[in-house]
């Protein structure tokens, strides 16, 4: 039921502490005009308008970053790509019965898409960001768009494939490839440990276009990238690439190494959490609280407001409390016949979840996050309803990278 009524359902792949899963979505062009497209697999968002919920289609959004070699193009373009997808489930409004939709969007097919709000380009001339306007809906079977649509519209299948491929500190690349190939995606789609636009930019130049980087031919009108590479550094870099070449193509080996480093780091974080999963008040941390504390512990209070907006605020003793709440409510009703007898009706429901940040002053007087409390309650709404509200709040609170 969460998929039908939540206005912003988010698939948090592998949890909110999220392994660093990015994908090299598409690569094209000739030397001097090459382009690399990267997708962030961590978060797929639902942007279905409220009046379309429960219908035959839903809107899914995925972050895609394009990095350009050509000096006349931007450094990168970060797109919030939205796709019209068949709804995973449909509901009969007369019987309220759910049915699963077997139709899948596959790579290679036409997709209906648009560029959503929050997209931008990073100008090469001065490395300043420039917003991109929201586009109209269009249809295309261009390889990059078609593959991005297949991932966005099949986010559950992608999530399951990632889960199945993780074997402790290892990753089953072949097994993952076989599963995603059923969606028309290339079985050798390259996964990397990077997920943010600046990381994608760095990866493209250091792993795909390294020969230009070492030759000092990277376009650099802003002057930010100028760095004289010493003879020793250049020889060491080339030696490393040669060693990787003996195993496999250097960019593929680099991608695998970055991915494995991310998996090992995340596994270590989770192992550490198992031994430190107690709140300051002595109670056990919930998974959402534990994930959010990894991101927020020690961060300034002003960052909370920048991400979450104005809170319900309270102060007691040496602590401040900033609370953010989401709720869902459905009115109940009772129908009566002409004689005043009850002939039917429907029970109402209510669900609520809040995230509360507790802050304390550091030795310089700045208020910083000390603890996070996540709590929910429901009445005739179903546990799934409350879980959906908490996931929405947790996803909003996890967008710290937007402050960078």
Coordinates of C-alpha atoms in Angstrom, one line a residue:
X1 CA 0.0 0.0 0.0
X2 CA 2.9 2.4 0.6
X3 CA 3.7 2.4 -3.1
X4 CA 0.2 3.7 -3.9
X5 CA -0.3 6.5 -1.4
X6 CA 3.2 8.0 -0.6
X7 CA 4.0 11.1 -2.5
X8 CA 7.7 10.5 -2.5
X9 CA 8.5 6.9 -2.1
X10 CA 12.3 6.3 -2.2
X11 CA 14.1 3.0 -2.9
X12 CA 17.1 3.3 -0.6
X13 CA 19.3 0.6 -2.2
X14 CA 21.2 -1.4 0.4
X15 CA 20.1 0.9 3.3
X16 CA 20.7 4.6 4.1
X17 CA 24.4 4.1 4.9
X18 CA 24.5 3.0 1.2
X19 CA 27.3 1.2 -0.4
X20 CA 28.9 3.5 -3.0
X21 CA 27.1 2.1 -6.1
X22 CA 27.4 4.2 -9.3
X23 CA 27.2 2.8 -12.8
X24 CA 28.9 3.8 -16.1
X25 CA 25.6 4.0 -17.9
X26 CA 26.9 4.9 -21.4
X27 CA 30.1 5.9 -23.2
X28 CA 30.2 7.4 -26.7
X29 CA 32.2 9.6 -29.1
X30 CA 35.6 9.8 -30.7
X31 CA 38.8 11.2 -29.2
X32 CA 38.5 14.9 -28.4
X33 CA 34.7 14.6 -28.2
X34 CA 34.1 11.6 -25.9
X35 CA 31.3 11.6 -23.4
X36 CA 30.7 9.4 -20.3
X37 CA 27.3 9.1 -18.6
X38 CA 27.1 7.9 -15.0
X39 CA 24.1 6.9 -12.9
X40 CA 23.7 7.0 -9.1
X41 CA 22.1 3.7 -8.2
X42 CA 21.6 4.5 -4.5
X43 CA 18.3 6.4 -4.7
X44 CA 15.4 6.0 -7.1
X45 CA 12.6 8.5 -6.3
X46 CA 8.9 8.4 -7.1
X47 CA 7.6 11.7 -8.4
X48 CA 4.0 10.6 -9.2
X49 CA 1.5 13.5 -8.7
X50 CA -1.0 12.9 -6.0
X51 CA -3.9 12.8 -8.5
X52 CA -2.2 10.0 -10.5
X53 CA -1.5 7.7 -7.6
X54 CA -2.8 4.2 -8.0
X55 CA -3.1 4.6 -11.8
X56 CA -1.6 2.6 -14.6
X57 CA 1.7 4.6 -14.6
X58 CA 4.1 6.2 -12.1
X59 CA 6.9 8.7 -12.4
X60 CA 10.4 7.5 -11.4
X61 CA 13.5 9.8 -11.1
X62 CA 17.1 8.8 -11.3
X63 CA 20.3 11.0 -11.1
X64 CA 22.4 10.9 -14.3
X65 CA 25.7 12.8 -14.7
X66 CA 27.2 13.5 -18.1
X67 CA 31.0 14.3 -18.3
X68 CA 32.4 15.8 -21.5
X69 CA 35.9 15.8 -23.0
X70 CA 35.2 18.5 -25.6
X71 CA 36.5 21.9 -24.5
X72 CA 33.4 23.6 -26.0
X73 CA 31.1 21.6 -23.8
X74 CA 30.4 21.9 -20.0
X75 CA 32.6 20.1 -17.5
X76 CA 29.5 18.1 -16.6
X77 CA 25.7 18.1 -16.7
X78 CA 23.8 16.7 -13.8
X79 CA 20.3 15.6 -14.7
X80 CA 17.3 14.6 -12.6
X81 CA 15.8 12.3 -15.3
X82 CA 12.2 11.4 -14.8
X83 CA 10.5 8.5 -16.6
X84 CA 7.0 7.4 -17.1
X85 CA 6.9 3.8 -16.0
X86 CA 4.2 1.1 -15.8
X87 CA 3.0 1.0 -12.2
X88 CA 4.3 -2.0 -10.4
X89 CA 0.9 -2.5 -8.9
X90 CA -2.6 -1.2 -9.9
X91 CA -5.6 -0.9 -7.7
X92 CA -9.3 -1.5 -8.5
X93 CA -10.9 1.6 -6.8
X94 CA -14.2 -0.2 -6.4
X95 CA -12.8 -3.3 -4.7
X96 CA -9.5 -1.9 -3.5
X97 CA -7.8 -5.0 -4.8
X98 CA -4.1 -4.9 -5.8
X99 CA -2.8 -6.6 -8.9
X100 CA 0.8 -6.8 -10.1
X101 CA 1.8 -5.4 -13.5
X102 CA 3.9 -7.8 -15.5
X103 CA 5.0 -5.3 -18.2
X104 CA 8.6 -4.2 -17.8
X105 CA 10.5 -1.3 -19.4
X106 CA 13.6 -2.7 -21.1
X107 CA 16.8 -1.0 -22.4
X108 CA 16.5 -0.5 -26.1
X109 CA 12.9 0.4 -26.0
X110 CA 11.3 3.8 -26.3
X111 CA 11.0 5.7 -23.0
X112 CA 9.0 8.7 -22.1
X113 CA 11.2 11.1 -20.2
X114 CA 11.8 14.7 -19.1
X115 CA 14.5 16.6 -17.2
X116 CA 13.2 17.4 -13.7
X117 CA 13.8 20.1 -11.2
X118 CA 17.2 20.4 -9.6
X119 CA 19.2 19.6 -12.7
X120 CA 22.2 21.8 -13.6
X121 CA 25.3 22.1 -15.7
X122 CA 28.8 23.0 -14.4
X123 CA 30.3 25.6 -16.8
X124 CA 33.8 24.8 -18.0
X125 CA 34.7 28.5 -18.2
X126 CA 34.4 29.4 -14.5
X127 CA 33.3 26.1 -12.8
X128 CA 30.1 27.7 -11.7
X129 CA 26.8 25.8 -11.8
X130 CA 23.9 26.9 -13.9
X131 CA 20.3 25.5 -13.4
X132 CA 18.7 23.6 -16.2
X133 CA 15.0 24.3 -16.9
X134 CA 12.4 21.5 -16.5
X135 CA 11.7 20.1 -19.9
X136 CA 8.6 18.9 -21.5
X137 CA 7.8 15.2 -21.8
X138 CA 9.5 13.6 -24.8
X139 CA 9.9 10.0 -26.2
X140 CA 13.2 8.5 -27.2
X141 CA 15.1 5.2 -27.6
X142 CA 18.6 6.9 -27.4
X143 CA 20.9 4.3 -25.6
X144 CA 21.6 6.4 -22.6
X145 CA 18.0 7.4 -22.0
X146 CA 16.7 3.9 -22.6
X147 CA 19.1 2.4 -20.2
X148 CA 18.5 5.0 -17.5
X149 CA 14.7 4.4 -17.9
X150 CA 15.2 0.6 -17.6
X151 CA 17.0 1.2 -14.3
X152 CA 14.6 3.7 -12.9
X153 CA 11.5 1.8 -13.9
X154 CA 12.9 -1.5 -12.5
X155 CA 14.5 -0.2 -9.3
X156 CA 13.3 -3.1 -7.3
X157 CA 14.9 -5.6 -9.6
X158 CA 18.1 -3.6 -9.7
X159 CA 18.1 -3.5 -5.9
X160 CA 17.6 -7.3 -5.7
X161 CA 20.4 -7.9 -8.2
X162 CA 22.8 -5.8 -6.1
X163 CA 21.8 -7.6 -2.9
X164 CA 22.3 -11.0 -4.5
X165 CA 25.7 -10.1 -5.9
X166 CA 27.3 -9.0 -2.6
X167 CA 29.2 -11.9 -1.1
X168 CA 30.7 -10.6 2.1
X169 CA 33.5 -8.3 1.0
X170 CA 33.3 -9.6 -2.6
X171 CA 31.0 -8.8 -5.5
X172 CA 29.7 -11.4 -8.1
X173 CA 30.0 -9.3 -11.3
X174 CA 29.0 -12.2 -13.5
X175 CA 25.9 -13.0 -11.5
X176 CA 24.9 -9.3 -11.4
X177 CA 25.3 -9.1 -15.2
X178 CA 23.1 -12.1 -15.8
X179 CA 20.3 -10.6 -13.7
X180 CA 20.3 -7.1 -15.3
X181 CA 20.6 -8.5 -18.8
X182 CA 17.0 -9.7 -18.4
X183 CA 16.1 -6.0 -18.4
X184 CA 18.0 -5.4 -21.7
X185 CA 20.9 -3.8 -19.8
X186 CA 24.4 -4.8 -20.8
X187 CA 25.7 -7.7 -18.7
X188 CA 29.1 -6.0 -18.5
X189 CA 27.7 -2.6 -17.3
X190 CA 30.5 -1.1 -15.3
X191 CA 29.8 -0.5 -11.5
X192 CA 32.0 1.9 -9.6
X193 CA 32.3 3.1 -6.0
X194 CA 31.7 6.7 -6.9
X195 CA 28.2 8.3 -6.7
X196 CA 28.5 12.1 -6.7
X197 CA 28.9 14.4 -9.8
X198 CA 32.4 15.6 -8.8
X199 CA 33.5 12.0 -8.3
X200 CA 32.2 11.0 -11.7
X201 CA 34.1 14.0 -13.2
X202 CA 37.3 12.9 -11.5
X203 CA 36.8 9.2 -12.5
X204 CA 36.3 10.1 -16.2
X205 CA 39.5 12.1 -16.5
X206 CA 41.7 9.8 -14.4
X207 CA 40.4 6.5 -15.7
X208 CA 39.0 7.1 -19.2
X209 CA 41.0 10.0 -20.5
X210 CA 44.2 9.7 -18.5
X211 CA 46.4 10.0 -21.5
X212 CA 45.2 13.6 -22.1
X213 CA 45.5 14.3 -18.4
X214 CA 49.2 13.2 -18.2
X215 CA 49.9 15.1 -21.4
X216 CA 48.5 18.3 -19.9
X217 CA 45.8 18.5 -22.5
X218 CA 42.7 18.6 -20.2
X219 CA 40.6 21.7 -21.1
X220 CA 41.3 24.2 -18.3
X221 CA 40.0 27.7 -19.0
X222 CA 39.3 28.2 -15.3
X223 CA 42.8 27.3 -14.2
X224 CA 41.5 24.9 -11.5
X225 CA 43.0 21.8 -13.0
X226 CA 46.5 23.0 -13.6
X227 CA 49.0 20.8 -11.9
X228 CA 52.5 20.1 -13.2
X229 CA 53.0 16.3 -13.1
X230 CA 56.5 15.3 -12.2
X231 CA 58.4 12.7 -14.2
X232 CA 58.3 10.3 -11.3
X233 CA 54.6 10.7 -10.8
X234 CA 54.0 10.2 -14.5
X235 CA 56.2 7.0 -14.6
X236 CA 54.5 5.6 -11.5
X237 CA 51.0 6.2 -13.0
X238 CA 51.9 4.6 -16.3
X239 CA 53.4 1.6 -14.5
X240 CA 50.3 1.1 -12.5
X241 CA 48.2 1.3 -15.7
X242 CA 50.4 -1.3 -17.4
X243 CA 50.0 -3.6 -14.4
X244 CA 46.2 -3.3 -14.6
X245 CA 46.4 -3.8 -18.4
X246 CA 48.0 -7.2 -17.8
X247 CA 44.8 -8.2 -15.9
X248 CA 42.1 -6.5 -17.9
X249 CA 41.3 -3.2 -19.5
X250 CA 42.6 -0.5 -17.1
X251 CA 39.3 1.4 -16.8
X252 CA 37.4 -1.9 -16.0
X253 CA 40.0 -2.9 -13.3
X254 CA 39.9 0.6 -11.8
X255 CA 36.1 0.4 -11.7
X256 CA 36.2 -2.9 -9.9
X257 CA 38.8 -1.7 -7.4
X258 CA 36.8 1.4 -6.5
X259 CA 33.6 -0.7 -6.1
X260 CA 35.3 -3.2 -3.9
X261 CA 36.9 -0.5 -1.7
X262 CA 33.4 1.0 -1.2
X263 CA 31.9 -2.4 -0.3
X264 CA 34.7 -3.1 2.2
X265 CA 34.3 0.3 3.8
X266 CA 30.5 -0.1 4.2
X267 CA 30.9 -3.6 5.6
X268 CA 33.4 -2.2 8.1
X269 CA 31.0 0.6 9.1
X270 CA 28.2 -1.9 9.6
X271 CA 30.4 -4.2 11.7
X272 CA 31.4 -1.2 13.9
X273 CA 27.8 -0.3 14.3
X274 CA 27.0 -3.8 15.6
X275 CA 29.3 -3.1 18.6
X276 CA 28.1 0.5 19.1
X277 CA 24.3 0.4 18.4
X278 CA 23.2 2.0 21.7
X279 CA 21.7 5.5 21.9
X280 CA 23.1 8.1 24.4
X281 CA 20.0 7.4 26.5
X282 CA 20.9 3.7 26.8
X283 CA 18.3 2.4 24.4
X284 CA 19.0 0.4 21.3
X285 CA 19.4 2.3 18.0
X286 CA 16.9 1.6 15.2
X287 CA 18.5 1.0 11.8
X288 CA 17.2 4.4 10.5
X289 CA 18.7 6.2 13.6
X290 CA 22.0 4.4 13.2
X291 CA 22.2 5.3 9.5
X292 CA 21.4 8.9 10.1
X293 CA 23.8 9.3 13.0
X294 CA 26.6 8.1 10.7
X295 CA 25.8 11.1 8.4
X296 CA 24.9 13.7 11.0
X297 CA 26.8 13.2 14.3
X298 CA 28.8 16.4 15.0
X299 CA 27.4 18.4 12.1
X300 CA 26.3 22.0 12.8
X301 CA 22.6 22.7 13.5
X302 CA 22.4 25.2 10.6
X303 CA 22.9 22.2 8.2
X304 CA 19.8 20.6 9.5
X305 CA 17.7 23.6 8.7
X306 CA 19.3 24.0 5.3
X307 CA 18.3 20.5 4.4
X308 CA 15.0 20.0 6.2
X309 CA 13.6 23.5 6.5
X310 CA 12.2 25.1 9.7
X311 CA 11.5 22.6 12.5
X312 CA 9.2 22.4 15.5
X313 CA 11.8 23.8 18.0
X314 CA 12.2 23.2 21.7
X315 CA 15.1 23.7 24.2
X316 CA 15.6 22.1 27.6
X317 CA 18.7 22.5 29.7
X318 CA 21.8 22.3 27.6
X319 CA 20.1 20.6 24.6
X320 CA 18.0 21.8 21.7
X321 CA 15.5 19.6 19.8
X322 CA 14.6 20.1 16.2
X323 CA 11.6 17.9 15.1
X324 CA 10.3 17.2 11.6
X325 CA 7.0 15.3 11.2
X326 CA 5.2 13.6 8.3
X327 CA 1.6 12.3 8.7
X328 CA -1.1 10.6 6.7
X329 CA -4.8 10.7 7.5
X330 CA -7.9 9.1 6.0
X331 CA -11.3 10.1 7.3
X332 CA -13.7 7.3 8.2
X333 CA -17.4 7.4 7.3
X334 CA -20.6 5.5 8.0
X335 CA -23.5 5.2 5.5
X336 CA -27.1 5.1 6.6
X337 CA -30.3 4.1 4.7
X338 CA -33.5 6.1 4.6
X339 CA -34.6 4.5 7.9
X340 CA -31.5 5.5 9.8
X341 CA -29.9 2.1 9.8
X342 CA -26.2 1.7 9.3
X343 CA -25.6 -0.1 6.0
X344 CA -21.9 0.2 5.6
X345 CA -18.8 2.4 5.9
X346 CA -15.1 2.5 6.0
X347 CA -12.7 2.8 9.0
X348 CA -10.5 5.9 9.0
X349 CA -6.8 5.7 9.6
X350 CA -3.9 7.9 10.8
X351 CA -0.1 7.4 10.7
X352 CA 2.7 9.7 11.8
X353 CA 6.5 9.6 11.9
X354 CA 9.0 12.2 13.2
X355 CA 12.7 12.7 13.1
X356 CA 14.1 14.7 16.0
X357 CA 17.6 16.1 16.0
X358 CA 19.2 16.7 19.4
X359 CA 22.0 19.3 19.4
X360 CA 24.5 20.5 22.0
X361 CA 27.0 23.3 22.0
X362 CA 30.7 22.5 21.3
X363 CA 33.6 24.3 23.0
X364 CA 33.2 27.2 20.5
X365 CA 29.5 27.6 21.3
X366 CA 28.3 26.2 18.0
X367 CA 25.3 23.9 18.2
X368 CA 26.0 20.4 16.7
X369 CA 24.1 17.2 16.3
X370 CA 24.5 14.9 19.4
X371 CA 21.6 12.4 18.9
X372 CA 18.8 11.5 16.5
X373 CA 15.4 10.0 17.5
X374 CA 13.0 8.5 15.0
X375 CA 9.6 7.4 16.2
X376 CA 6.3 6.5 14.6
X377 CA 2.7 5.6 15.5
X378 CA -0.3 4.5 13.6
X379 CA -4.0 3.8 14.1
X380 CA -5.8 1.5 11.6
X381 CA -3.2 2.6 8.9
X382 CA -1.0 -0.5 8.7
X383 CA 2.6 -0.8 9.6
X384 CA 3.6 -0.3 5.9
X385 CA 2.1 3.2 6.0
X386 CA 4.3 4.3 9.0
X387 CA 7.4 2.7 7.5
X388 CA 6.8 4.6 4.2
X389 CA 6.6 8.0 6.1
X390 CA 9.8 7.2 8.0
X391 CA 11.6 6.3 4.9
X392 CA 10.6 9.6 3.2
X393 CA 11.8 11.6 6.2
X394 CA 15.1 9.6 6.4
X395 CA 15.7 10.1 2.7
X396 CA 15.2 13.9 3.1
X397 CA 17.6 13.9 6.0
X398 CA 20.3 12.0 4.1
X399 CA 20.7 14.6 1.4
X400 CA 23.8 16.1 3.0
X401 CA 25.8 16.1 -0.3
X402 CA 23.6 18.9 -1.6
X403 CA 25.4 21.2 0.9
X404 CA 28.8 20.5 -0.6

